[in-house]
PDB file of C-alpha atoms in Angstrom:
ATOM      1  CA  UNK A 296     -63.383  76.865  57.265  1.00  0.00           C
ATOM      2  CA  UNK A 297     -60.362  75.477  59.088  1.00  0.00           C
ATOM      3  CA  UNK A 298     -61.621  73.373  61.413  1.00  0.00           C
ATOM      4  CA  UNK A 299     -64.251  72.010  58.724  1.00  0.00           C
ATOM      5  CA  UNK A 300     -61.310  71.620  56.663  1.00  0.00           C
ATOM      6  CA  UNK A 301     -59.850  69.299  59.465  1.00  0.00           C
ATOM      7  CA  UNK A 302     -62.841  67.693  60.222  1.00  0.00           C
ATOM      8  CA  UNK A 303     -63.175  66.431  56.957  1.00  0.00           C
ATOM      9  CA  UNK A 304     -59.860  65.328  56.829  1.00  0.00           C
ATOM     10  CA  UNK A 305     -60.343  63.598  60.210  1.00  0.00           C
ATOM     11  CA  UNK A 306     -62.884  61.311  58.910  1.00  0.00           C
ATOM     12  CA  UNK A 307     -61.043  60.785  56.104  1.00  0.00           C
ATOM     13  CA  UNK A 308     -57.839  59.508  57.595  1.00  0.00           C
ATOM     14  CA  UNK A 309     -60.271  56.910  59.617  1.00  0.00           C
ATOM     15  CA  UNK A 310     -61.872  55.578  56.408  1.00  0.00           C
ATOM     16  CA  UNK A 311     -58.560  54.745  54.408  1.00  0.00           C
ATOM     17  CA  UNK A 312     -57.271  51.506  54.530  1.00  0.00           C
ATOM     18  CA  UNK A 313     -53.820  51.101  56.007  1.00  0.00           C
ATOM     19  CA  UNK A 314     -51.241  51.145  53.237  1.00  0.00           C
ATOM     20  CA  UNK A 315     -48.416  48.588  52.733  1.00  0.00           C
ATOM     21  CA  UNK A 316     -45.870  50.653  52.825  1.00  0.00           C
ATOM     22  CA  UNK A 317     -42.275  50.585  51.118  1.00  0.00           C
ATOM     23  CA  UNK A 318     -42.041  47.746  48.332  1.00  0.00           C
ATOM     24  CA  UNK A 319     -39.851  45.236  50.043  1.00  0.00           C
ATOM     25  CA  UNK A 320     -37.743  45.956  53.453  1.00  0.00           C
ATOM     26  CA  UNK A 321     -34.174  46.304  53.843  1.00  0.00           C
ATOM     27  CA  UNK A 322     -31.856  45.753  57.531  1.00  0.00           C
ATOM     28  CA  UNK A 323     -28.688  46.618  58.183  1.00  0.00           C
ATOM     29  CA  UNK A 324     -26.385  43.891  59.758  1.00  0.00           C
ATOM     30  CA  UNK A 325     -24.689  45.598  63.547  1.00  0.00           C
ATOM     31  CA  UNK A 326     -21.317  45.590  61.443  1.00  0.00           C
ATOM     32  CA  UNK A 327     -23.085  47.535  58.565  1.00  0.00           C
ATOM     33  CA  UNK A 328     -24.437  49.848  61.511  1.00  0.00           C
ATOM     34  CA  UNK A 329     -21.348  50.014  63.233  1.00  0.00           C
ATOM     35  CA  UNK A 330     -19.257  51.238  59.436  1.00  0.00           C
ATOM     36  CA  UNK A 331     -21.292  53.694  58.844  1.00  0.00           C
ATOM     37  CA  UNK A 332     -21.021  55.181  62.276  1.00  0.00           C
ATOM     38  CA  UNK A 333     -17.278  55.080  62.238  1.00  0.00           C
ATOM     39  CA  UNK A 334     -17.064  56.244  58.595  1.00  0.00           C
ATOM     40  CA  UNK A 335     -19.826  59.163  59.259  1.00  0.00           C
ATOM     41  CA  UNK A 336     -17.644  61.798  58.817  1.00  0.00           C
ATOM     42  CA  UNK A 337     -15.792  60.812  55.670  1.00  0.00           C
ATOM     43  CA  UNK A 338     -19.694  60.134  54.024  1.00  0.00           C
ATOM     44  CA  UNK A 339     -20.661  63.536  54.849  1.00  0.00           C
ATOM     45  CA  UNK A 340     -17.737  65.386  53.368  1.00  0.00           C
ATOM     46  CA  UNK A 341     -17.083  63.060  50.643  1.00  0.00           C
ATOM     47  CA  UNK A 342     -21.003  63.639  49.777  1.00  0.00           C
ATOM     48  CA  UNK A 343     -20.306  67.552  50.055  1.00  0.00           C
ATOM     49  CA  UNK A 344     -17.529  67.346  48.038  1.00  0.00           C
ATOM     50  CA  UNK A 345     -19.372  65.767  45.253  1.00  0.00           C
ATOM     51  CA  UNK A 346     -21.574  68.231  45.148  1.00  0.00           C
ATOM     52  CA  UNK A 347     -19.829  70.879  44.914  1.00  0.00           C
ATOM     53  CA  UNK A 348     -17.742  68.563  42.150  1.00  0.00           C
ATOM     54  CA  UNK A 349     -20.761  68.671  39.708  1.00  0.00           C
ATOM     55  CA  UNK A 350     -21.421  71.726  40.483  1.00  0.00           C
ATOM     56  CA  UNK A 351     -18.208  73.525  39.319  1.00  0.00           C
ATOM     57  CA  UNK A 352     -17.876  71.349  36.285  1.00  0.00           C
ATOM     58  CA  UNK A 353     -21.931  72.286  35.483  1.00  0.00           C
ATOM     59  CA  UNK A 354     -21.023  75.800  35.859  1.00  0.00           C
ATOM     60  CA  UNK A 355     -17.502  75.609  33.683  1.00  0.00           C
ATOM     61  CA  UNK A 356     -18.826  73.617  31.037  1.00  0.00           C
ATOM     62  CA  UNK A 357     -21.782  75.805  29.985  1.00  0.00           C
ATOM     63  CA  UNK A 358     -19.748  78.722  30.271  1.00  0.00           C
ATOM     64  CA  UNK A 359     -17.643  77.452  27.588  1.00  0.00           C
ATOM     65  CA  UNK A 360     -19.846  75.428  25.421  1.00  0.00           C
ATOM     66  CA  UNK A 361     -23.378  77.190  26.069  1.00  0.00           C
ATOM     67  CA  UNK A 362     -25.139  73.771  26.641  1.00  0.00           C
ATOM     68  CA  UNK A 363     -25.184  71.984  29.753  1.00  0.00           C
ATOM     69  CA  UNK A 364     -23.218  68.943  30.361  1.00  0.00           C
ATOM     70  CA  UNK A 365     -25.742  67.417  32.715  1.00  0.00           C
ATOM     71  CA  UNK A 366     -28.793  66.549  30.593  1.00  0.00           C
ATOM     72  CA  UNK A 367     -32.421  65.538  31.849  1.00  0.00           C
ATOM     73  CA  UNK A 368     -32.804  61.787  31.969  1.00  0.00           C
ATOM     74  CA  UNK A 369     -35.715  61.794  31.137  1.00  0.00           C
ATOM     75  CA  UNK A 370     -36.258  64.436  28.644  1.00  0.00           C
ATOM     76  CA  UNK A 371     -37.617  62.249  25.591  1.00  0.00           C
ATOM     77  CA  UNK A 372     -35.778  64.230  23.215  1.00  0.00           C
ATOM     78  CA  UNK A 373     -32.455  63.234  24.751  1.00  0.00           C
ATOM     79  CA  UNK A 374     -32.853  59.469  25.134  1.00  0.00           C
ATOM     80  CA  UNK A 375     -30.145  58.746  22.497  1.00  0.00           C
ATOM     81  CA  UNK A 376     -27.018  59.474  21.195  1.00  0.00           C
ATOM     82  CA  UNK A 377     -28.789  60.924  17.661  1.00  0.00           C
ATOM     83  CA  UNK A 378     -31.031  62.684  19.761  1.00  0.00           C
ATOM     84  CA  UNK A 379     -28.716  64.550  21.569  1.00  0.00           C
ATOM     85  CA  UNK A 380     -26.684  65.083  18.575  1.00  0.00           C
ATOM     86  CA  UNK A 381     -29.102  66.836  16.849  1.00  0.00           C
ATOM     87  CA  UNK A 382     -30.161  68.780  19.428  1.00  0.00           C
ATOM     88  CA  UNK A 383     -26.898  70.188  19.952  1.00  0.00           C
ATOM     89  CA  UNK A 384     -26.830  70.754  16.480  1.00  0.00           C
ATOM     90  CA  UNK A 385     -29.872  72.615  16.687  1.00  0.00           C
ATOM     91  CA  UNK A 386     -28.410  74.632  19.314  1.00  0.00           C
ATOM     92  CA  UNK A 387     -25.512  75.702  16.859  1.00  0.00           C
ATOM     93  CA  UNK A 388     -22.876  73.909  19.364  1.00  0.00           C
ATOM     94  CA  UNK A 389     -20.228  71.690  18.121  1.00  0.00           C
ATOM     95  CA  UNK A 390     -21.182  67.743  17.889  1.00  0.00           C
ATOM     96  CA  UNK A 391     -18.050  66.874  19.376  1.00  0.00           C
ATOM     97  CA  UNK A 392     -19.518  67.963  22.695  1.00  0.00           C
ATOM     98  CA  UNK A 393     -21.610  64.566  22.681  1.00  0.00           C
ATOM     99  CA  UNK A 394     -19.549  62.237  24.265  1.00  0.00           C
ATOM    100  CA  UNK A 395     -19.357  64.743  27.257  1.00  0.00           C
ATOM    101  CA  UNK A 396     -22.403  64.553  28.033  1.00  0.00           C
ATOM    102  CA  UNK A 397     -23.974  62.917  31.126  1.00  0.00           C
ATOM    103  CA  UNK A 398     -27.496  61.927  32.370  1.00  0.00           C
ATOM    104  CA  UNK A 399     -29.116  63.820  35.256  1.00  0.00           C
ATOM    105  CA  UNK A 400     -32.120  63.863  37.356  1.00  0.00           C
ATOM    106  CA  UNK A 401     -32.666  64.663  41.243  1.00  0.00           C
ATOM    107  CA  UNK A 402     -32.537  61.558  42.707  1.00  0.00           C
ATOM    108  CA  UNK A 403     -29.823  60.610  40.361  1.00  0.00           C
ATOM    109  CA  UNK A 404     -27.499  63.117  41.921  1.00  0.00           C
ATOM    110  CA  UNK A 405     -28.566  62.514  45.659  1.00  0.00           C
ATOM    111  CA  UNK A 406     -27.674  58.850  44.656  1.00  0.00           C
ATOM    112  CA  UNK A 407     -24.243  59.635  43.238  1.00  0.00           C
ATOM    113  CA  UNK A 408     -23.101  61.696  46.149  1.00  0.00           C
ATOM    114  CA  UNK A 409     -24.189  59.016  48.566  1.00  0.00           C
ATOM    115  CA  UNK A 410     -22.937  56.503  46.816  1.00  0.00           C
ATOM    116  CA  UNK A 411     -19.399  58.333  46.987  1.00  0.00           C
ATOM    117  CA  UNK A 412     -19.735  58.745  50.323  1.00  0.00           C
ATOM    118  CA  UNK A 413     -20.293  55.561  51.056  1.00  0.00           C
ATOM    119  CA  UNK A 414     -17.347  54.234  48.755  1.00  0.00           C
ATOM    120  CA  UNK A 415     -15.144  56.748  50.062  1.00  0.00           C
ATOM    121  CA  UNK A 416     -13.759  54.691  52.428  1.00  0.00           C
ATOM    122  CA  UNK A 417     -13.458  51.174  50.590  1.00  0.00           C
ATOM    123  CA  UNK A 418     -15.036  49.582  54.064  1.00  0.00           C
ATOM    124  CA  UNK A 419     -16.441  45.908  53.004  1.00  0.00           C
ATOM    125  CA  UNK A 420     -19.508  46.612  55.694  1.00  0.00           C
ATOM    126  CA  UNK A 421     -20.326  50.082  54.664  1.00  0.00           C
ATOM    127  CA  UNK A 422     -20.342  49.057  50.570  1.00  0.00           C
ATOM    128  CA  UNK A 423     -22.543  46.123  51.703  1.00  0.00           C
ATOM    129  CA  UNK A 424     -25.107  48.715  53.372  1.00  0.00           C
ATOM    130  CA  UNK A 425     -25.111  50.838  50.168  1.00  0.00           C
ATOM    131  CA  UNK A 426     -25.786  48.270  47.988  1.00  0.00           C
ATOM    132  CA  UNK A 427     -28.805  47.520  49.756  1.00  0.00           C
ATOM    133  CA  UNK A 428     -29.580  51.127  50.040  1.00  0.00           C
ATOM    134  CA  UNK A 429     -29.764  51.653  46.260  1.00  0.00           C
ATOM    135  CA  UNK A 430     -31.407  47.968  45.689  1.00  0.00           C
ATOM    136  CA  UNK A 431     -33.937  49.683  47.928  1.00  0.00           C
ATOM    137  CA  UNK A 432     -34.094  52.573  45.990  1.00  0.00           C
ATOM    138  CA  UNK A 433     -34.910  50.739  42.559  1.00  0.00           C
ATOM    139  CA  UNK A 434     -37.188  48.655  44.034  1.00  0.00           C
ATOM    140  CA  UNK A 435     -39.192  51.612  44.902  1.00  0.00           C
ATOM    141  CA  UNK A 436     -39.228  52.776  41.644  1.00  0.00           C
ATOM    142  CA  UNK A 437     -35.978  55.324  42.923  1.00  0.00           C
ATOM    143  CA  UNK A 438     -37.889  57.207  45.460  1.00  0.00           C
ATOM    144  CA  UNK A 439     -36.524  59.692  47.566  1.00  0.00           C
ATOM    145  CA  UNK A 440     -38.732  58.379  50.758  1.00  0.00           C
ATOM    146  CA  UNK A 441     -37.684  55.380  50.365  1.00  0.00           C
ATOM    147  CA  UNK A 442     -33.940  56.490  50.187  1.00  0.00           C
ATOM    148  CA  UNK A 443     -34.629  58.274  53.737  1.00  0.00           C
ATOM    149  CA  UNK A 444     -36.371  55.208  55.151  1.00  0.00           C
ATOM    150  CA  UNK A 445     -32.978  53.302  54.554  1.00  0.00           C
ATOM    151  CA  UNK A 446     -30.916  56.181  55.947  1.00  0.00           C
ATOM    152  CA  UNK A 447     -33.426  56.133  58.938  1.00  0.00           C
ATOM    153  CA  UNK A 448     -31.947  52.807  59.894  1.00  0.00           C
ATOM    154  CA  UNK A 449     -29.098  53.700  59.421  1.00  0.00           C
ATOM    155  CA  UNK A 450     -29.163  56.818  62.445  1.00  0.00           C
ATOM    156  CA  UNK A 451     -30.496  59.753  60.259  1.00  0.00           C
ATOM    157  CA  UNK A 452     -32.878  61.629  61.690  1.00  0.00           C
ATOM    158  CA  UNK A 453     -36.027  62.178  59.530  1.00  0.00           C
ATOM    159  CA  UNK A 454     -37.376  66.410  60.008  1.00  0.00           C
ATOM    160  CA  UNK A 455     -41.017  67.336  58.057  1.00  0.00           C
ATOM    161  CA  UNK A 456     -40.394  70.955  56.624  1.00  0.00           C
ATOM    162  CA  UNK A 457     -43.550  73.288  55.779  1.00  0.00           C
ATOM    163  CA  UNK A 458     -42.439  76.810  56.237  1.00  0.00           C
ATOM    164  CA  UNK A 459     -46.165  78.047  56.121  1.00  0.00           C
ATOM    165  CA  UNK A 460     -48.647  75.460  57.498  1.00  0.00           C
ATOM    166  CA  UNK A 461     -51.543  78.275  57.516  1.00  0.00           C
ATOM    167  CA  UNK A 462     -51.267  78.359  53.426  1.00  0.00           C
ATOM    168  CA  UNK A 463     -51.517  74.472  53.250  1.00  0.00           C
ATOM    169  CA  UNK A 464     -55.373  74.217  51.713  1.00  0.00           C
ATOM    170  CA  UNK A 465     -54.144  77.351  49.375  1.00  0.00           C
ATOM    171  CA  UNK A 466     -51.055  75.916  48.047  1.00  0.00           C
ATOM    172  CA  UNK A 467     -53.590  72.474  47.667  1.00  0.00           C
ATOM    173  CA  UNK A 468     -55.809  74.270  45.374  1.00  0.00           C
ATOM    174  CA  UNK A 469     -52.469  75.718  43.273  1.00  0.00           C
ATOM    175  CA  UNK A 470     -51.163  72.015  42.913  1.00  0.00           C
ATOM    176  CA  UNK A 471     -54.434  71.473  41.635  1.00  0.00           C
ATOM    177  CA  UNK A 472     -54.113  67.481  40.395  1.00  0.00           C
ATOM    178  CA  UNK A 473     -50.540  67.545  38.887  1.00  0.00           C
ATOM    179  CA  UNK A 474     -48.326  64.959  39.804  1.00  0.00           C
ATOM    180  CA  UNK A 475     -45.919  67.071  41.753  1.00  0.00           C
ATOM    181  CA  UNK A 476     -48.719  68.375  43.974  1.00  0.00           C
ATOM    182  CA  UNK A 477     -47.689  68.373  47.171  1.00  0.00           C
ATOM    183  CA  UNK A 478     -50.957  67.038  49.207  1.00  0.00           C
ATOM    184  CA  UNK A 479     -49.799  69.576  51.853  1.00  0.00           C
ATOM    185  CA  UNK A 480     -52.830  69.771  53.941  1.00  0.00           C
ATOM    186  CA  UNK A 481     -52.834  65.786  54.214  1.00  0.00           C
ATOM    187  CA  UNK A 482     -49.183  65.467  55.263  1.00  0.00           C
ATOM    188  CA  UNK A 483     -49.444  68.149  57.730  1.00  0.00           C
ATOM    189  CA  UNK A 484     -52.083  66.601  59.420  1.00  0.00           C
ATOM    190  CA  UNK A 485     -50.822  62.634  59.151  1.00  0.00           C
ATOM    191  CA  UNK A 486     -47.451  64.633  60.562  1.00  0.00           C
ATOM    192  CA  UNK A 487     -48.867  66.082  63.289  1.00  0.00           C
ATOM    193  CA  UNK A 488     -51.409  63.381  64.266  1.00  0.00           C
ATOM    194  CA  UNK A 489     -48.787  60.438  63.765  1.00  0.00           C
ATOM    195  CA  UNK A 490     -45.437  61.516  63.155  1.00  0.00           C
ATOM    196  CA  UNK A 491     -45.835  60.376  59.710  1.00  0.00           C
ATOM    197  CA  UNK A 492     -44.840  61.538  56.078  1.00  0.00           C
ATOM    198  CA  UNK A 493     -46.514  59.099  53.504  1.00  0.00           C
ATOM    199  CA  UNK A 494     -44.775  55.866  54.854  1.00  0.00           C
ATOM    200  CA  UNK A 495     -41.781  58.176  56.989  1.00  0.00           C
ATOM    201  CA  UNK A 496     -41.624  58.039  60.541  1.00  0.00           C
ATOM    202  CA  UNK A 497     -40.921  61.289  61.285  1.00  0.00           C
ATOM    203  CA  UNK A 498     -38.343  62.036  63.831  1.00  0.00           C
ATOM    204  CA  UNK A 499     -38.957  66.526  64.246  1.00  0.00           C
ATOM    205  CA  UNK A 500     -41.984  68.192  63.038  1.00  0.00           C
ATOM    206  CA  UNK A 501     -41.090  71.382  64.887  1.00  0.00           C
ATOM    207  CA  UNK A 502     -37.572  73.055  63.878  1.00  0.00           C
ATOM    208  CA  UNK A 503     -38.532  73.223  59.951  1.00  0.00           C
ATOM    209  CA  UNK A 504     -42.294  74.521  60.321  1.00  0.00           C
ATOM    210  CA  UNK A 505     -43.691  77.244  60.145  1.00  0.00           C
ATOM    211  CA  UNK A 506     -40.103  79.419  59.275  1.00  0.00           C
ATOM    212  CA  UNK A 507     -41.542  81.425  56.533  1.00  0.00           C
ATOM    213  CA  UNK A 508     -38.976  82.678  55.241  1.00  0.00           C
ATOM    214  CA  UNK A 509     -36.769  82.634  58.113  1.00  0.00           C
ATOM    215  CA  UNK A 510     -34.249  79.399  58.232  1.00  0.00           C
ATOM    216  CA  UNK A 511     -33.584  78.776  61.651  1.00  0.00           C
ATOM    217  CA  UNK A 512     -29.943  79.387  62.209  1.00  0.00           C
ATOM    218  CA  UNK A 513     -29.062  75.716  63.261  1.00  0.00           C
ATOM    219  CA  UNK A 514     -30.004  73.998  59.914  1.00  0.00           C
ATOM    220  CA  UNK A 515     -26.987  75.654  58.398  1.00  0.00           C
ATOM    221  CA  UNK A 516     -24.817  73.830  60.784  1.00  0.00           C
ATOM    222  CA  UNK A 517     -26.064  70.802  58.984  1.00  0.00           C
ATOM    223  CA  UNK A 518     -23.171  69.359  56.851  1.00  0.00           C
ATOM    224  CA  UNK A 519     -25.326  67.385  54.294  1.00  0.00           C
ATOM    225  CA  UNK A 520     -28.672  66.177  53.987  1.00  0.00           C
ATOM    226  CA  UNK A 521     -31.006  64.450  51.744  1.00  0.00           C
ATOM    227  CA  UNK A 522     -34.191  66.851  51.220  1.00  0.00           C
ATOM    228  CA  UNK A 523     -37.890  65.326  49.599  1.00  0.00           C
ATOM    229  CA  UNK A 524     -40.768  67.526  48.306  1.00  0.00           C
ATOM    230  CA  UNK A 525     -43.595  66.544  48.063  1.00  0.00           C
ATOM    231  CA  UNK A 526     -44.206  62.961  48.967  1.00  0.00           C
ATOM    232  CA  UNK A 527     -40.732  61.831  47.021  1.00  0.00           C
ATOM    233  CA  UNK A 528     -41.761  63.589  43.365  1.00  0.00           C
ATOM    234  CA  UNK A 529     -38.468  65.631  43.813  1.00  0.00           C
ATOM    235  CA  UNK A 530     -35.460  65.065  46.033  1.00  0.00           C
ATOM    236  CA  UNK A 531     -32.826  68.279  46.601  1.00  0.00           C
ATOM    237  CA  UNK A 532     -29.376  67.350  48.258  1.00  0.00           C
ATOM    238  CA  UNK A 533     -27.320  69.809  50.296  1.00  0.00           C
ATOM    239  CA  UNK A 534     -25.166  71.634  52.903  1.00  0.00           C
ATOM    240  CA  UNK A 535     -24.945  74.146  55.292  1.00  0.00           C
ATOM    241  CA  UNK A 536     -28.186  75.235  54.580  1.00  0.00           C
ATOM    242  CA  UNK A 537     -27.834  75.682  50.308  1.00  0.00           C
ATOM    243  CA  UNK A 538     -29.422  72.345  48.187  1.00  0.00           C
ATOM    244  CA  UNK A 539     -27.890  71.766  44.521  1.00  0.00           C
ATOM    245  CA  UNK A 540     -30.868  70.573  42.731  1.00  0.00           C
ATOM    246  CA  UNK A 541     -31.481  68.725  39.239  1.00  0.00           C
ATOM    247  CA  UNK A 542     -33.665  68.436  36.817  1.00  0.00           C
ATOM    248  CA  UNK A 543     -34.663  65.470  34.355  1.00  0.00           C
ATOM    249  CA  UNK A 544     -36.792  67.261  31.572  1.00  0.00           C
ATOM    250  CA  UNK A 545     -35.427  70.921  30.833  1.00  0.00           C
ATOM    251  CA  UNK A 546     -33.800  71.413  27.354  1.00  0.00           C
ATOM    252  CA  UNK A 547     -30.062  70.776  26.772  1.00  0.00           C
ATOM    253  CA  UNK A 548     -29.357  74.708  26.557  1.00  0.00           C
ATOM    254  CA  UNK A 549     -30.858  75.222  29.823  1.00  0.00           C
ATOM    255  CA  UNK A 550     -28.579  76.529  32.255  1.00  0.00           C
ATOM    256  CA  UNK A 551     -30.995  74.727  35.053  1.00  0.00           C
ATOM    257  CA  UNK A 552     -30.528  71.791  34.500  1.00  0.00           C
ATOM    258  CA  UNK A 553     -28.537  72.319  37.803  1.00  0.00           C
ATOM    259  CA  UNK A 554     -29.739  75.060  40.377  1.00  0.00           C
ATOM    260  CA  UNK A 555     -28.228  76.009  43.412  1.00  0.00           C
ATOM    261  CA  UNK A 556     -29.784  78.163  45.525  1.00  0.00           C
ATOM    262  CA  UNK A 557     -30.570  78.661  49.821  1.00  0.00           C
ATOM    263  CA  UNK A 558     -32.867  76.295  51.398  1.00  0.00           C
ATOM    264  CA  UNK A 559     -35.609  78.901  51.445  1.00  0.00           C
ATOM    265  CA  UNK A 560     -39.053  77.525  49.908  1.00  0.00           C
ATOM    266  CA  UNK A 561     -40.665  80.869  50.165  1.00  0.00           C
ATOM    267  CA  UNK A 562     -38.248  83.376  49.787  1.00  0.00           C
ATOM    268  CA  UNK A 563     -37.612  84.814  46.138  1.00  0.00           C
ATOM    269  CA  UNK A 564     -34.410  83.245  44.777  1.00  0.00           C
ATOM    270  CA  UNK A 565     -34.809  80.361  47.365  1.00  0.00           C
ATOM    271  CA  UNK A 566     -35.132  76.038  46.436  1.00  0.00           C
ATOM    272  CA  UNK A 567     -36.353  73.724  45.882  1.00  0.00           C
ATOM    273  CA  UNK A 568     -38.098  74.733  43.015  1.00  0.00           C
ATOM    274  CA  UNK A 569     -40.112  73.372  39.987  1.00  0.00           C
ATOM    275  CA  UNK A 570     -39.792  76.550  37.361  1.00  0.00           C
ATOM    276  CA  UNK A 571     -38.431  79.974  38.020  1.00  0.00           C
ATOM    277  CA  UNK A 572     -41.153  80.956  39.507  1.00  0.00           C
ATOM    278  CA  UNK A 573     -43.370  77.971  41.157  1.00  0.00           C
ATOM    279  CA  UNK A 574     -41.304  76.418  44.107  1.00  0.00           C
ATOM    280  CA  UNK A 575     -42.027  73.273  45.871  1.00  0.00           C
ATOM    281  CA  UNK A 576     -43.560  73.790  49.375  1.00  0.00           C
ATOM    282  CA  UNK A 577     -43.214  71.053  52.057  1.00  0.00           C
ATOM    283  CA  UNK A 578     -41.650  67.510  52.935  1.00  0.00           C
ATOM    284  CA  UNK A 579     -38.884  65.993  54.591  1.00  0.00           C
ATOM    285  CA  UNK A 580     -35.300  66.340  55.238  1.00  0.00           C
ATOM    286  CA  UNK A 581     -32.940  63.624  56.246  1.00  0.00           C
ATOM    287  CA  UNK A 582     -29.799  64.531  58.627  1.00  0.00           C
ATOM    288  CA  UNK A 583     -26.684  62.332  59.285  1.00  0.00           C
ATOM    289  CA  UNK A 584     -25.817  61.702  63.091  1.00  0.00           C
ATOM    290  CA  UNK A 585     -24.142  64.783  64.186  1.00  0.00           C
TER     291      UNK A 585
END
């Protein structure tokens, strides 16, 4: 069933046409290059430290109010002010809280530790290269590939992650057609035929597959990276092998709005993950120089 599985797939690949790619392109000048090099260190713990910023306040806020102060972006019953007024009326919480309150989403907080890494250091050069970075972003619609395509250029290295490879077609058949379905199957085989994720060149298809539920031991050495699942429909930030992850639809009372948890797809109590109990299953990580 495998190999017919393949087969299939083979024939496939040959019969699509070759896709664009990225909307747009983006360069980085040898100064640009050359800043973020120098400044590498300061982006990675300036990143981490953001993090673990929103983090703390996420936790200390809903411990004290019983709503969270990070709210889905794009939760429809949040979009304004009266909205989310009312719904923390309708949670019993004091209206007062309102002003606190900040939009969230996964890519929006990969983007807002980046960006404060990239700030950190008030370099002329390494602001220029961010700017492009999140032009990039928005011009693909702020997708998480496309944020490790620019990174790419930038001396990140790009690793495909599948813990289980052999479960692909199964986990296939559980996406079913939803739009976070992970097209696991596909990507595996585009991976390991071409080095290629979607429109990522992919730099390591070995240290992140086939794990189970097993990290190896050198990916918590990793001071930050940018994680995708499942061809950019989520994006999961993170450090020394634990992601913080957000979410842009849960409810305002929803202490998940924010999640942090071990990089550990398969493993009970492990990220990134959709619901409490469906996790997302394969895609790419981005790494700064080390």
């Amino acid at each position: 069933m495998k190999a017919l599985f393949l087969t299939a797939a083979c024939i496939l690949f040959t019969l699509l046409p070759a896709s664009a790619g990225f909307r747009g392109s983006i360069d980085f000048t040898p100064a640009e290059i050359a800043a973020h090099r120098r400044y590498n260190n300061t982006i990675v713990d300036t990143a981490r430290d953001y993090l673990n910023g929103v983090w703390n306040d996420h936790v200390k806020f809903y411990r004290a109010n019983g709503v969270s102060k990070y709210y889905g972006d794009r939760n429809n019953s949040l979009d304004t002010r009266r909205e989310r007024i009312a719904a923390l009326r309708n949670a019993g919480k004091s209206t007062a809280l309102v002003d606190s309150l900040q939009p969230t989403s996964c890519i929006g907080l990969c983007l807002g530790a980046l960006r404060a890494g990239f700030n950190a250091p008030g370099d002329q050069d390494l602001a220029s290269a961010w700017s492009k970075i999140e032009t990039y972003a928005r011009a693909n619609e702020l997708d998480g590939c496309a944020v490790l395509d620019a990174l790419q250029k930038l001396g990140w290295r790009i690793l495909y992650w599948n813990p289980s490879p052999r479960d692909n077609e199964r986990w296939d058949r559980e996406d079913g057609t939803r739009a976070s379905r992970g097209w696991h199957a596909w990507r595996y085989l585009t991976v390991m035929r071409n080095n290629m994720y979607y429109f990522n060149r992919v730099d390591d298809k070995t240290t992140l597959v086939g794990f189970d539920t097993t990290i190896p031991a050198a990916f918590r050495n990793v001071r930050f990276f940018v994680g995708v699942a499942h061809t950019g429909y989520h994006v999961f930030p993170g450090f020394s092998g634990e992601i913080i992850e957000a979410h842009s639809t849960r409810a305002l009372t929803s202490f998940n709005n924010l999640e942090e948890s071990p990089f550990n797809p398969l493993k009970n109590g492990g990220g990134p993950r959709w619901t409490a109990t469906e996790r997302y299953r394969s895609g790419i990580i981005g790494i700064p120089p080390q």
